[in-house]
Amino acid sequence: MQDIKITIIDREGEEHLVDAPTDMNMNVMEIVRSYELAPEGTIGVCGGMAMCASCQCYVLSNHELPKKSDEEEAMLAEAFYVEDNSRLGCQIRITPQLDGLKVQLAPES
Amino acid sequence: MINTDILIIGAGPTGLFTVFEAGLLKLKCHLIDALPQAGGQCSEIYPKKPIYDIPAFPEILAGELVDNLMKQIEPFQPGFTLGERAETIDKQEDGTFIVTTNKGTKHRAPVVAIAGGLGSFEPRKPPIANIVKYEDHGVEYIIRDPEMYRDKDVVIAGGGDSALDWSIFLTDVAKSVTLIHRRNEFRGALDSVEKVQELKNLGKIELITPAEVVDITGTEKVEAVSVKRNGEIFNRPCDHFIPLFGLAPKLGPIADWGLEIEKNAIKVDNSLDYQTNIPGIYAIGDVNTYPGKLKLILCGFHEATLMCQSAYQRIHPDKRYVMKYTTVGGVEGFDGSKKEAPKAVVKAIE
Ligand SMILES: Cc1cc2nc3c(=O)[nH]c(=O)nc-3n(C[C@H](O)[C@H](O)[C@H](O)COP(=O)(O)OP(=O)(O)OC[C@H]3O[C@@H](n4cnc5c(N)ncnc54)[C@H](O)[C@@H]3O)c2cc1C
Ligand code: FES
């Protein structure tokens, strides 16, 4: 399977266009970690279990994303700086349909 | 002053296992942790989740792993300073270190092992512009002494277990309890949710949902919070505002100890013994970094084992120690206990 391209705006506002593999069961949070787009310890604190909101991001493109699970809804209800387009990066699996996705990392909290 | 051989900062799995390895070398340990309980991330973040990559445990709950570690180190009688954060470190003329906590507890040891993981767990503070001004003047992120709230008007914010549990608890203490959450659904244990519902029906808890606290007012101390619900903002007089949004790890004071830091972790020499740039201070487990580092429990255990050998040489430069297998040498606790493999009996056959 092929890589897709996604754009991630880091917490300093810098835009990064990165290749994301679709065949490694990765999610957006893990992509941010693998490209070191946020300092260690500031993203993925719960390892991707929808339990910390450190991976919150704003979805800026019009991609159709999987529906939020109850856990994701509940975590976002406790997170800070939440907007209508907020999602947990760890809950967005990289699939070919997400080619061109653009997200911005929410502020650290 | 608490005196020990190895002072361990962080009572996560790495810190706990260090006690065992040090114990085999007859070195005494004392642990400091900012959390009120041992276990680090395993206890704080995911106690009920199974771990599958602990050697010889096809599956074990994180909480169980911590219980087992505590049992394994029992014979070595470690000391604990819990609920306090290691704040400063001072090297003495005799080469020992004095580590002082945020509550002023002092510890002295010739060797310090930092097993601080991702850092000490600190409360997550809601982004309310002036909240810092009211800290300890009506805003508390952790409830230490419930009596403080006797006959007071208390506003709690949050939607998880601690917000629910403390709301329930404080109904018997406070004059009034208001619970504010951004959704109508809570994600705590079902019986806590039901209990809050019951107390709400009895008029003992006021529930304001879906809503959030957006501002705090008061001259010297908290006098009211502003609550936003359905786009409207209203004032809610209170004496205390308690935001309970969980804890997040922060490297914290350790970052200012003069240690070489890279990517929020402490650089160590992994070709030898996980020592930092300051001789006598080691960093093991998730808190350290070196080429190829993996943040896994098993790696923390390995690093703890090697570090203890080096610590032994530091403490006893004139003695030589040869590693022994526990199968052969057994385990001799400081409490007088001894575990060893039963000896095979040789009996003549007549
Ligand atoms: C959701 C999740 C799932 C995981 N799953 C696995 C898995 O399946 N397998 C695996 O091997 N690993 C897993 N891990 C990683 C594993 O939990 C860590 O590698 C391990 O906890 C590291 O142990 P540690 O003792 O080094 O640090 P920690 O467990 O982080 O403990 C460090 C302790 O130090 C304390 N501390 C820090 N600074 C100070 C200070 N200044 N003063 C006082 N106390 C301080 C902290 O409060 C904390 O209790 C997972 C992690 C998470 C979050
Ligand atoms: S990494 Fe914790 S919620 Fe996504």
Short mmCIF file of C-alpha atoms and ligand atoms in Angstrom, two decimals:
data_model
loop_
_atom_site.label_atom_id
_atom_site.label_comp_id
_atom_site.label_asym_id
_atom_site.label_seq_id
_atom_site.Cartn_x
_atom_site.Cartn_y
_atom_site.Cartn_z
CA MET A 1 0.00 0.00 0.00
CA GLN A 2 1.08 3.54 -0.59
CA ASP A 3 1.87 6.42 1.72
CA ILE A 4 -0.51 9.35 1.80
CA LYS A 5 0.35 13.00 2.34
CA ILE A 6 -1.00 14.84 5.34
CA THR A 7 -0.37 18.36 6.58
CA ILE A 8 0.21 18.97 10.27
CA ILE A 9 0.45 22.45 11.76
CA ASP A 10 2.52 22.22 14.94
CA ARG A 11 1.98 24.22 18.13
CA GLU A 12 4.30 26.95 16.90
CA GLY A 13 2.13 27.40 13.81
CA GLU A 14 4.61 25.81 11.43
CA GLU A 15 3.14 23.70 8.64
CA HIS A 16 4.61 20.27 7.84
CA LEU A 17 3.68 18.16 4.84
CA VAL A 18 4.52 14.57 5.76
CA ASP A 19 4.21 11.09 4.31
CA ALA A 20 2.02 8.79 6.35
CA PRO A 21 2.00 5.01 5.76
CA THR A 22 -1.42 3.42 5.41
CA ASP A 23 -0.24 -0.14 6.08
CA MET A 24 1.21 0.20 9.56
CA ASN A 25 -1.93 0.66 11.63
CA MET A 26 -0.77 4.14 12.62
CA ASN A 27 -2.84 7.09 13.76
CA VAL A 28 -2.36 10.84 13.51
CA MET A 29 -0.86 11.09 17.02
CA GLU A 30 1.75 8.47 16.12
CA ILE A 31 2.60 10.30 12.91
CA VAL A 32 3.20 13.50 14.91
CA ARG A 33 5.45 11.54 17.28
CA SER A 34 7.37 9.79 14.56
CA TYR A 35 8.17 13.08 12.82
CA GLU A 36 8.85 14.71 16.24
CA LEU A 37 6.46 17.57 15.54
CA ALA A 38 5.76 18.05 19.26
CA PRO A 39 8.23 17.71 22.17
CA GLU A 40 8.45 14.32 23.91
CA GLY A 41 5.97 13.97 26.72
CA THR A 42 3.58 16.56 25.31
CA ILE A 43 1.71 14.27 22.95
CA GLY A 44 0.49 10.69 23.28
CA VAL A 45 0.75 10.64 27.07
CA CYS A 46 -1.88 7.86 27.41
CA GLY A 47 -0.38 5.93 24.54
CA GLY A 48 -3.43 6.47 22.35
CA MET A 49 -6.22 5.27 24.62
CA ALA A 50 -8.40 8.40 24.40
CA MET A 51 -7.54 9.07 28.03
CA CYS A 52 -5.40 12.22 28.04
CA ALA A 53 -6.34 14.58 25.17
CA SER A 54 -2.67 15.48 24.67
CA CYS A 55 -3.18 14.60 20.98
CA GLN A 56 -6.16 16.89 20.42
CA CYS A 57 -6.10 18.48 16.98
CA TYR A 58 -8.37 20.64 14.85
CA VAL A 59 -9.36 19.10 11.53
CA LEU A 60 -9.01 21.80 8.88
CA SER A 61 -9.81 19.84 5.70
CA ASN A 62 -13.17 18.42 4.67
CA HIS A 63 -12.32 14.76 4.96
CA GLU A 64 -14.92 12.37 6.16
CA LEU A 65 -13.58 10.95 9.40
CA PRO A 66 -14.78 7.96 11.39
CA LYS A 67 -17.46 8.89 13.95
CA LYS A 68 -16.28 9.71 17.44
CA SER A 69 -16.50 6.83 19.89
CA ASP A 70 -18.08 7.38 23.32
CA GLU A 71 -14.59 7.45 24.84
CA GLU A 72 -13.46 10.15 22.42
CA GLU A 73 -16.59 12.23 23.06
CA ALA A 74 -16.09 11.90 26.80
CA MET A 75 -12.41 12.86 26.66
CA LEU A 76 -13.09 15.87 24.47
CA ALA A 77 -15.73 16.96 26.96
CA GLU A 78 -12.99 17.17 29.59
CA ALA A 79 -10.29 18.65 27.39
CA PHE A 80 -9.44 22.34 27.12
CA TYR A 81 -9.47 24.58 24.01
CA VAL A 82 -12.08 22.32 22.38
CA GLU A 83 -13.65 23.55 19.12
CA ASP A 84 -16.32 22.07 16.86
CA ASN A 85 -13.62 20.55 14.65
CA SER A 86 -11.63 19.04 17.53
CA ARG A 87 -10.66 15.38 17.34
CA LEU A 88 -8.24 13.16 19.22
CA GLY A 89 -5.37 12.43 16.85
CA CYS A 90 -4.92 8.97 18.35
CA GLN A 91 -8.41 8.02 17.26
CA ILE A 92 -7.86 8.92 13.59
CA ARG A 93 -6.39 5.92 11.83
CA ILE A 94 -4.38 6.60 8.71
CA THR A 95 -6.28 5.20 5.71
CA PRO A 96 -5.95 5.92 1.96
CA GLN A 97 -9.15 8.03 2.18
CA LEU A 98 -7.30 10.54 4.36
CA ASP A 99 -4.89 11.59 1.61
CA GLY A 100 -4.53 15.39 1.82
CA LEU A 101 -5.80 15.61 5.42
CA LYS A 102 -4.88 18.84 7.20
CA VAL A 103 -4.83 19.12 10.97
CA GLN A 104 -3.55 21.59 13.52
CA LEU A 105 -2.36 20.53 16.96
CA ALA A 106 -4.40 22.07 19.79
CA PRO A 107 -2.42 23.99 22.45
CA GLU A 108 -0.73 21.91 25.13
CA SER A 109 -2.69 21.67 28.36
CA MET B 1 16.89 13.77 57.66
CA ILE B 2 16.22 10.46 55.94
CA ASN B 3 19.47 8.58 55.22
CA THR B 4 19.76 5.75 52.73
CA ASP B 5 22.19 4.12 50.28
CA ILE B 6 20.26 4.75 47.07
CA LEU B 7 17.68 7.51 46.93
CA ILE B 8 15.20 6.77 44.14
CA ILE B 9 13.13 9.57 42.67
CA GLY B 10 9.99 8.04 41.19
CA ALA B 11 8.14 4.97 42.46
CA GLY B 12 7.08 3.68 39.05
CA PRO B 13 7.96 0.14 37.94
CA THR B 14 11.59 1.12 37.32
CA GLY B 15 12.06 2.72 40.74
CA LEU B 16 10.36 -0.18 42.48
CA PHE B 17 12.45 -2.84 40.78
CA THR B 18 15.61 -0.91 41.66
CA VAL B 19 14.86 -1.68 45.31
CA PHE B 20 15.04 -5.39 44.54
CA GLU B 21 18.29 -5.26 42.60
CA ALA B 22 19.86 -2.97 45.20
CA GLY B 23 18.62 -5.27 47.96
CA LEU B 24 20.51 -8.21 46.45
CA LEU B 25 23.64 -6.08 46.87
CA LYS B 26 22.68 -5.25 50.46
CA LEU B 27 22.01 -1.61 49.59
CA LYS B 28 19.06 0.15 51.25
CA CYS B 29 16.66 2.27 49.20
CA HIS B 30 14.22 5.08 49.83
CA LEU B 31 11.72 6.29 47.21
CA ILE B 32 10.16 9.71 46.68
CA ASP B 33 7.06 10.14 44.54
CA ALA B 34 4.80 13.10 43.86
CA LEU B 35 1.82 10.77 43.65
CA PRO B 36 0.18 9.48 46.81
CA GLN B 37 0.64 5.88 45.65
CA ALA B 38 3.42 3.80 44.11
CA GLY B 39 3.30 2.47 40.54
CA GLY B 40 3.90 5.51 38.32
CA GLN B 41 2.07 5.49 35.00
CA CYS B 42 0.84 1.94 35.60
CA SER B 43 -1.15 2.98 38.68
CA GLU B 44 -2.05 6.51 37.62
CA ILE B 45 -3.00 6.08 33.97
CA TYR B 46 -3.91 2.48 33.25
CA PRO B 47 -4.19 0.22 36.32
CA LYS B 48 -6.99 -1.89 34.83
CA LYS B 49 -5.42 -2.37 31.39
CA PRO B 50 -3.60 -5.56 30.50
CA ILE B 51 0.09 -5.45 29.52
CA TYR B 52 1.25 -8.18 27.15
CA ASP B 53 4.99 -7.65 26.89
CA ILE B 54 6.31 -8.37 30.37
CA PRO B 55 8.55 -11.41 29.95
CA ALA B 56 6.93 -14.57 31.32
CA PHE B 57 3.57 -12.87 31.88
CA PRO B 58 1.47 -13.51 28.76
CA GLU B 59 -0.96 -10.99 30.23
CA ILE B 60 -0.97 -8.97 33.44
CA LEU B 61 -2.97 -5.94 34.55
CA ALA B 62 -0.79 -2.88 35.12
CA GLY B 63 -2.16 -2.63 38.68
CA GLU B 64 -1.29 -6.28 39.31
CA LEU B 65 2.23 -5.75 38.05
CA VAL B 66 2.69 -2.98 40.61
CA ASP B 67 1.21 -5.16 43.39
CA ASN B 68 3.64 -7.93 42.44
CA LEU B 69 6.59 -5.53 42.43
CA MET B 70 5.62 -4.25 45.87
CA LYS B 71 5.46 -7.83 47.14
CA GLN B 72 8.79 -8.71 45.54
CA ILE B 73 10.60 -5.80 47.24
CA GLU B 74 8.92 -6.23 50.64
CA PRO B 75 11.91 -8.10 52.18
CA PHE B 76 14.11 -5.10 51.39
CA GLN B 77 11.98 -2.73 53.46
CA PRO B 78 12.24 0.41 51.32
CA GLY B 79 11.22 3.74 52.78
CA PHE B 80 8.68 5.92 50.97
CA THR B 81 8.09 9.66 50.85
CA LEU B 82 4.82 9.79 48.91
CA GLY B 83 2.75 12.78 47.82
CA GLU B 84 5.87 14.97 47.72
CA ARG B 85 7.85 16.18 44.74
CA ALA B 86 11.65 16.13 44.75
CA GLU B 87 12.47 19.78 44.27
CA THR B 88 16.18 20.47 44.85
CA ILE B 89 19.42 18.54 44.98
CA ASP B 90 22.62 19.67 46.72
CA LYS B 91 25.95 17.94 46.59
CA GLN B 92 27.73 17.86 49.96
CA GLU B 93 31.45 18.03 50.59
CA ASP B 94 31.53 14.34 51.53
CA GLY B 95 30.18 13.50 48.07
CA THR B 96 26.65 12.66 49.23
CA PHE B 97 23.53 14.36 47.88
CA ILE B 98 20.70 16.01 49.79
CA VAL B 99 17.37 15.98 48.01
CA THR B 100 14.63 18.19 49.42
CA THR B 101 10.94 17.87 48.52
CA ASN B 102 8.38 20.62 48.00
CA LYS B 103 7.22 19.94 51.58
CA GLY B 104 10.72 20.33 52.95
CA THR B 105 11.49 16.65 53.65
CA LYS B 106 15.24 16.09 53.36
CA HIS B 107 16.92 12.91 52.17
CA ARG B 108 20.62 12.14 52.08
CA ALA B 109 22.32 9.43 49.99
CA PRO B 110 25.62 8.77 48.24
CA VAL B 111 23.73 7.70 45.10
CA VAL B 112 20.61 9.20 43.54
CA ALA B 113 18.66 7.24 40.94
CA ILE B 114 16.21 9.33 38.98
CA ALA B 115 13.40 7.05 37.82
CA GLY B 116 11.03 9.91 37.16
CA GLY B 117 9.33 8.59 34.02
CA LEU B 118 7.64 11.34 32.05
CA GLY B 119 7.90 13.55 35.11
CA SER B 120 5.87 14.20 38.21
CA PHE B 121 2.14 14.16 37.73
CA GLU B 122 0.68 17.65 38.04
CA PRO B 123 -2.98 18.68 37.90
CA ARG B 124 -4.28 19.83 34.52
CA LYS B 125 -5.30 23.45 34.93
CA PRO B 126 -8.24 24.79 32.92
CA PRO B 127 -7.31 27.75 30.70
CA ILE B 128 -8.97 30.42 32.82
CA ALA B 129 -6.91 33.59 32.47
CA ASN B 130 -6.67 34.59 36.14
CA ILE B 131 -6.77 31.14 37.77
CA VAL B 132 -3.18 31.27 39.08
CA LYS B 133 -4.03 34.33 41.18
CA TYR B 134 -6.57 32.31 43.17
CA GLU B 135 -4.48 29.18 43.72
CA ASP B 136 -4.56 28.43 47.45
CA HIS B 137 -7.03 31.30 47.81
CA GLY B 138 -10.07 29.24 46.98
CA VAL B 139 -8.83 27.31 43.94
CA GLU B 140 -7.52 23.82 44.66
CA TYR B 141 -6.72 21.15 42.09
CA ILE B 142 -6.28 18.35 44.61
CA ILE B 143 -8.35 17.84 47.73
CA ARG B 144 -5.96 17.27 50.59
CA ASP B 145 -8.09 18.06 53.60
CA PRO B 146 -11.86 17.78 53.12
CA GLU B 147 -12.40 19.61 56.42
CA MET B 148 -11.30 22.78 54.64
CA TYR B 149 -14.67 22.76 52.90
CA ARG B 150 -16.85 22.43 55.99
CA ASP B 151 -19.88 24.72 55.70
CA LYS B 152 -18.52 26.31 52.53
CA ASP B 153 -20.06 26.74 49.09
CA VAL B 154 -18.06 24.57 46.73
CA VAL B 155 -18.04 24.39 42.93
CA ILE B 156 -16.42 21.32 41.37
CA ALA B 157 -15.70 21.04 37.64
CA GLY B 158 -14.99 17.87 35.66
CA GLY B 159 -16.68 14.78 34.33
CA GLY B 160 -14.55 11.87 35.53
CA ASP B 161 -14.32 9.74 38.63
CA SER B 162 -12.63 12.26 40.89
CA ALA B 163 -15.17 15.00 40.12
CA LEU B 164 -18.01 12.57 40.85
CA ASP B 165 -16.43 10.99 43.94
CA TRP B 166 -15.52 14.29 45.58
CA SER B 167 -18.93 15.79 44.80
CA ILE B 168 -20.49 12.85 46.61
CA PHE B 169 -18.07 13.02 49.52
CA LEU B 170 -18.36 16.76 50.05
CA THR B 171 -22.16 16.75 50.28
CA ASP B 172 -21.69 15.61 53.89
CA VAL B 173 -19.17 18.35 54.63
CA ALA B 174 -19.84 21.47 52.56
CA LYS B 175 -22.77 23.87 52.82
CA SER B 176 -23.47 23.39 49.11
CA VAL B 177 -21.93 21.38 46.28
CA THR B 178 -22.29 22.35 42.62
CA LEU B 179 -20.94 20.08 39.90
CA ILE B 180 -20.28 21.62 36.51
CA HIS B 181 -19.50 19.54 33.43
CA ARG B 182 -19.41 20.22 29.73
CA ARG B 183 -21.69 17.30 28.90
CA ASN B 184 -24.72 15.64 30.41
CA GLU B 185 -22.89 12.31 30.37
CA PHE B 186 -20.21 11.49 32.91
CA ARG B 187 -17.52 8.90 32.44
CA GLY B 188 -17.08 7.64 35.95
CA ALA B 189 -17.98 4.33 37.55
CA LEU B 190 -21.68 3.60 37.07
CA ASP B 191 -22.48 3.54 40.79
CA SER B 192 -20.86 6.97 41.29
CA VAL B 193 -22.95 8.40 38.43
CA GLU B 194 -26.08 6.89 39.99
CA LYS B 195 -25.19 8.22 43.42
CA VAL B 196 -24.75 11.75 42.02
CA GLN B 197 -28.13 11.42 40.30
CA GLU B 198 -29.68 10.39 43.62
CA LEU B 199 -28.04 13.29 45.50
CA LYS B 200 -29.17 15.66 42.79
CA ASN B 201 -32.75 14.41 43.18
CA LEU B 202 -32.47 14.99 46.93
CA GLY B 203 -31.27 18.54 46.26
CA LYS B 204 -27.87 17.88 47.86
CA ILE B 205 -25.85 18.41 44.67
CA GLU B 206 -26.64 21.02 42.09
CA LEU B 207 -25.71 19.81 38.63
CA ILE B 208 -25.01 22.41 35.95
CA THR B 209 -24.58 20.76 32.51
CA PRO B 210 -23.64 21.22 29.73
CA ALA B 211 -21.63 24.14 31.01
CA GLU B 212 -18.14 25.32 31.88
CA VAL B 213 -16.45 27.76 34.22
CA VAL B 214 -14.94 30.58 32.19
CA ASP B 215 -13.89 33.12 34.81
CA ILE B 216 -13.22 33.59 38.51
CA THR B 217 -13.96 36.71 40.51
CA GLY B 218 -13.07 37.89 44.00
CA THR B 219 -10.78 40.47 45.54
CA GLU B 220 -8.52 38.49 47.90
CA LYS B 221 -10.00 35.06 47.35
CA VAL B 222 -12.57 33.28 45.22
CA GLU B 223 -16.00 34.84 45.66
CA ALA B 224 -17.72 33.58 42.52
CA VAL B 225 -17.20 31.79 39.24
CA SER B 226 -18.70 32.70 35.89
CA VAL B 227 -20.46 29.79 34.25
CA LYS B 228 -21.19 29.56 30.55
CA ARG B 229 -24.20 27.52 29.53
CA ASN B 230 -25.85 27.55 26.09
CA GLY B 231 -23.92 30.70 25.20
CA GLU B 232 -25.15 32.56 28.28
CA ILE B 233 -22.88 33.54 31.14
CA PHE B 234 -24.05 33.73 34.74
CA ASN B 235 -22.43 34.26 38.09
CA ARG B 236 -22.22 31.55 40.72
CA PRO B 237 -21.12 32.72 44.18
CA CYS B 238 -18.85 30.22 45.97
CA ASP B 239 -15.96 29.97 48.44
CA HIS B 240 -14.03 27.28 46.61
CA PHE B 241 -13.57 26.27 42.98
CA ILE B 242 -12.12 22.79 42.51
CA PRO B 243 -11.25 21.89 38.88
CA LEU B 244 -10.67 18.12 38.65
CA PHE B 245 -9.45 17.41 35.13
CA GLY B 246 -6.88 14.73 35.84
CA LEU B 247 -3.11 14.84 35.99
CA ALA B 248 -0.45 15.24 33.33
CA PRO B 249 3.24 14.45 33.75
CA LYS B 250 5.75 17.31 33.64
CA LEU B 251 9.51 16.86 33.96
CA GLY B 252 9.36 19.69 36.48
CA PRO B 253 12.18 20.68 38.86
CA ILE B 254 14.52 17.88 37.73
CA ALA B 255 15.03 19.86 34.53
CA ASP B 256 16.91 22.50 36.59
CA TRP B 257 19.35 20.15 38.34
CA GLY B 258 22.19 20.81 35.90
CA LEU B 259 21.67 17.51 34.13
CA GLU B 260 22.10 17.23 30.40
CA ILE B 261 18.59 17.17 28.93
CA GLU B 262 17.59 16.18 25.43
CA LYS B 263 13.99 16.07 24.20
CA ASN B 264 12.55 16.29 27.71
CA ALA B 265 14.67 13.36 28.92
CA ILE B 266 17.98 13.03 30.79
CA LYS B 267 20.99 11.99 28.75
CA VAL B 268 22.87 9.01 30.16
CA ASP B 269 25.83 6.84 29.32
CA ASN B 270 24.20 3.60 28.28
CA SER B 271 27.44 1.95 27.23
CA LEU B 272 28.24 1.61 30.93
CA ASP B 273 25.82 2.27 33.73
CA TYR B 274 23.11 4.89 32.94
CA GLN B 275 24.99 7.59 34.85
CA THR B 276 24.19 11.21 34.01
CA ASN B 277 26.72 13.99 33.45
CA ILE B 278 26.84 14.40 37.26
CA PRO B 279 28.72 11.44 38.80
CA GLY B 280 26.60 9.72 41.43
CA ILE B 281 23.32 10.67 39.79
CA TYR B 282 21.83 8.00 37.54
CA ALA B 283 18.72 8.18 35.36
CA ILE B 284 16.81 5.01 34.53
CA GLY B 285 13.50 4.08 32.88
CA ASP B 286 11.35 6.41 30.80
CA VAL B 287 13.14 9.50 32.10
CA ASN B 288 16.44 8.82 30.34
CA THR B 289 17.58 8.97 26.75
CA TYR B 290 20.41 7.44 24.74
CA PRO B 291 20.70 6.28 21.15
CA GLY B 292 18.02 3.68 20.49
CA LYS B 293 16.16 4.22 23.79
CA LEU B 294 12.76 2.51 24.13
CA LYS B 295 10.29 3.58 26.78
CA LEU B 296 9.22 0.15 27.94
CA ILE B 297 8.90 -1.37 31.39
CA LEU B 298 11.29 -4.17 30.53
CA CYS B 299 13.96 -1.66 29.51
CA GLY B 300 13.53 0.15 32.84
CA PHE B 301 14.09 -3.14 34.68
CA HIS B 302 17.27 -3.84 32.72
CA GLU B 303 18.63 -0.34 33.28
CA ALA B 304 17.88 -0.57 37.02
CA THR B 305 19.86 -3.80 37.25
CA LEU B 306 22.98 -2.44 35.57
CA MET B 307 22.77 0.84 37.46
CA CYS B 308 22.75 -0.94 40.84
CA GLN B 309 26.03 -2.72 40.05
CA SER B 310 27.64 0.62 39.30
CA ALA B 311 26.11 2.20 42.41
CA TYR B 312 27.59 -0.61 44.50
CA GLN B 313 31.09 0.12 43.20
CA ARG B 314 30.56 3.81 43.92
CA ILE B 315 29.48 3.17 47.48
CA HIS B 316 32.07 0.42 48.12
CA PRO B 317 35.04 1.30 45.90
CA ASP B 318 37.30 -1.21 47.67
CA LYS B 319 35.01 -4.20 47.50
CA ARG B 320 34.62 -6.50 44.54
CA TYR B 321 31.25 -7.95 43.86
CA VAL B 322 30.47 -10.89 41.63
CA MET B 323 26.94 -11.16 40.37
CA LYS B 324 25.11 -14.16 41.80
CA TYR B 325 22.00 -15.86 40.47
CA THR B 326 19.05 -15.64 42.87
CA THR B 327 18.51 -19.34 42.16
CA VAL B 328 21.89 -20.05 43.71
CA GLY B 329 22.35 -17.27 46.24
CA GLY B 330 18.69 -16.93 47.23
CA VAL B 331 17.20 -13.67 48.46
CA GLU B 332 18.09 -12.43 51.92
CA GLY B 333 15.79 -9.68 53.11
CA PHE B 334 16.67 -6.90 55.54
CA ASP B 335 13.77 -8.15 57.64
CA GLY B 336 15.61 -11.40 58.41
CA SER B 337 13.66 -13.35 55.80
CA LYS B 338 15.49 -15.74 53.53
CA LYS B 339 14.31 -17.39 50.36
CA GLU B 340 16.42 -20.00 48.67
CA ALA B 341 16.08 -22.98 46.45
CA PRO B 342 15.61 -26.21 48.41
CA LYS B 343 18.76 -28.28 48.52
CA ALA B 344 18.61 -31.63 46.80
CA VAL B 345 18.94 -34.38 49.34
CA VAL B 346 21.37 -37.19 48.60
CA LYS B 347 20.39 -40.36 50.31
CA ALA B 348 22.01 -43.69 50.06
CA ILE B 349 19.92 -46.45 48.62
CA GLU B 350 20.45 -49.58 50.57
C1 LIG C 1 -1.42 3.90 28.44
C2 LIG C 1 -0.06 3.35 28.53
C3 LIG C 1 0.15 2.03 28.18
C4 LIG C 1 1.42 1.47 28.28
N1 LIG C 1 1.60 0.17 27.94
C5 LIG C 1 2.83 -0.41 28.09
C6 LIG C 1 3.05 -1.78 27.76
O1 LIG C 1 2.16 -2.48 27.30
N2 LIG C 1 4.31 -2.28 27.95
C7 LIG C 1 5.34 -1.54 28.44
O2 LIG C 1 6.44 -2.05 28.61
N3 LIG C 1 5.16 -0.22 28.72
C8 LIG C 1 3.92 0.35 28.55
N4 LIG C 1 3.76 1.68 28.83
C9 LIG C 1 4.93 2.46 29.25
C10 LIG C 1 5.24 2.19 30.71
O3 LIG C 1 4.13 2.51 31.51
C11 LIG C 1 6.45 3.02 31.10
O4 LIG C 1 7.55 2.61 30.31
C12 LIG C 1 6.79 2.82 32.56
O5 LIG C 1 5.73 3.23 33.39
C13 LIG C 1 8.04 3.59 32.91
O6 LIG C 1 8.30 3.39 34.25
P1 LIG C 1 9.15 4.40 35.09
O7 LIG C 1 9.20 3.80 36.45
O8 LIG C 1 10.42 4.65 34.38
O9 LIG C 1 8.33 5.77 35.08
P2 LIG C 1 6.84 6.13 35.52
O10 LIG C 1 5.95 4.95 35.52
O11 LIG C 1 6.46 7.28 34.70
O12 LIG C 1 7.02 6.59 37.03
C14 LIG C 1 7.72 7.76 37.33
C15 LIG C 1 7.29 8.28 38.66
O13 LIG C 1 8.16 9.32 39.04
C16 LIG C 1 7.45 10.31 39.70
N5 LIG C 1 8.22 11.57 39.63
C17 LIG C 1 8.73 12.18 38.55
N6 LIG C 1 9.39 13.30 38.88
C18 LIG C 1 9.29 13.40 40.22
C19 LIG C 1 9.75 14.34 41.19
N7 LIG C 1 10.46 15.42 40.85
N8 LIG C 1 9.44 14.12 42.49
C20 LIG C 1 8.72 13.04 42.86
N9 LIG C 1 8.26 12.13 42.00
C21 LIG C 1 8.54 12.30 40.71
C22 LIG C 1 6.13 10.36 38.98
O14 LIG C 1 5.11 10.90 39.81
C23 LIG C 1 5.89 8.89 38.65
O15 LIG C 1 5.10 8.24 39.60
C24 LIG C 1 2.50 2.26 28.72
C25 LIG C 1 2.29 3.59 29.08
C26 LIG C 1 1.02 4.13 28.99
C27 LIG C 1 0.81 5.54 29.39
S1 FES C 2 -2.91 10.07 23.11
FE1 FES C 2 -4.08 10.28 24.87
S2 FES C 2 -5.97 10.83 24.08
FE2 FES C 2 -4.80 10.53 22.32
#
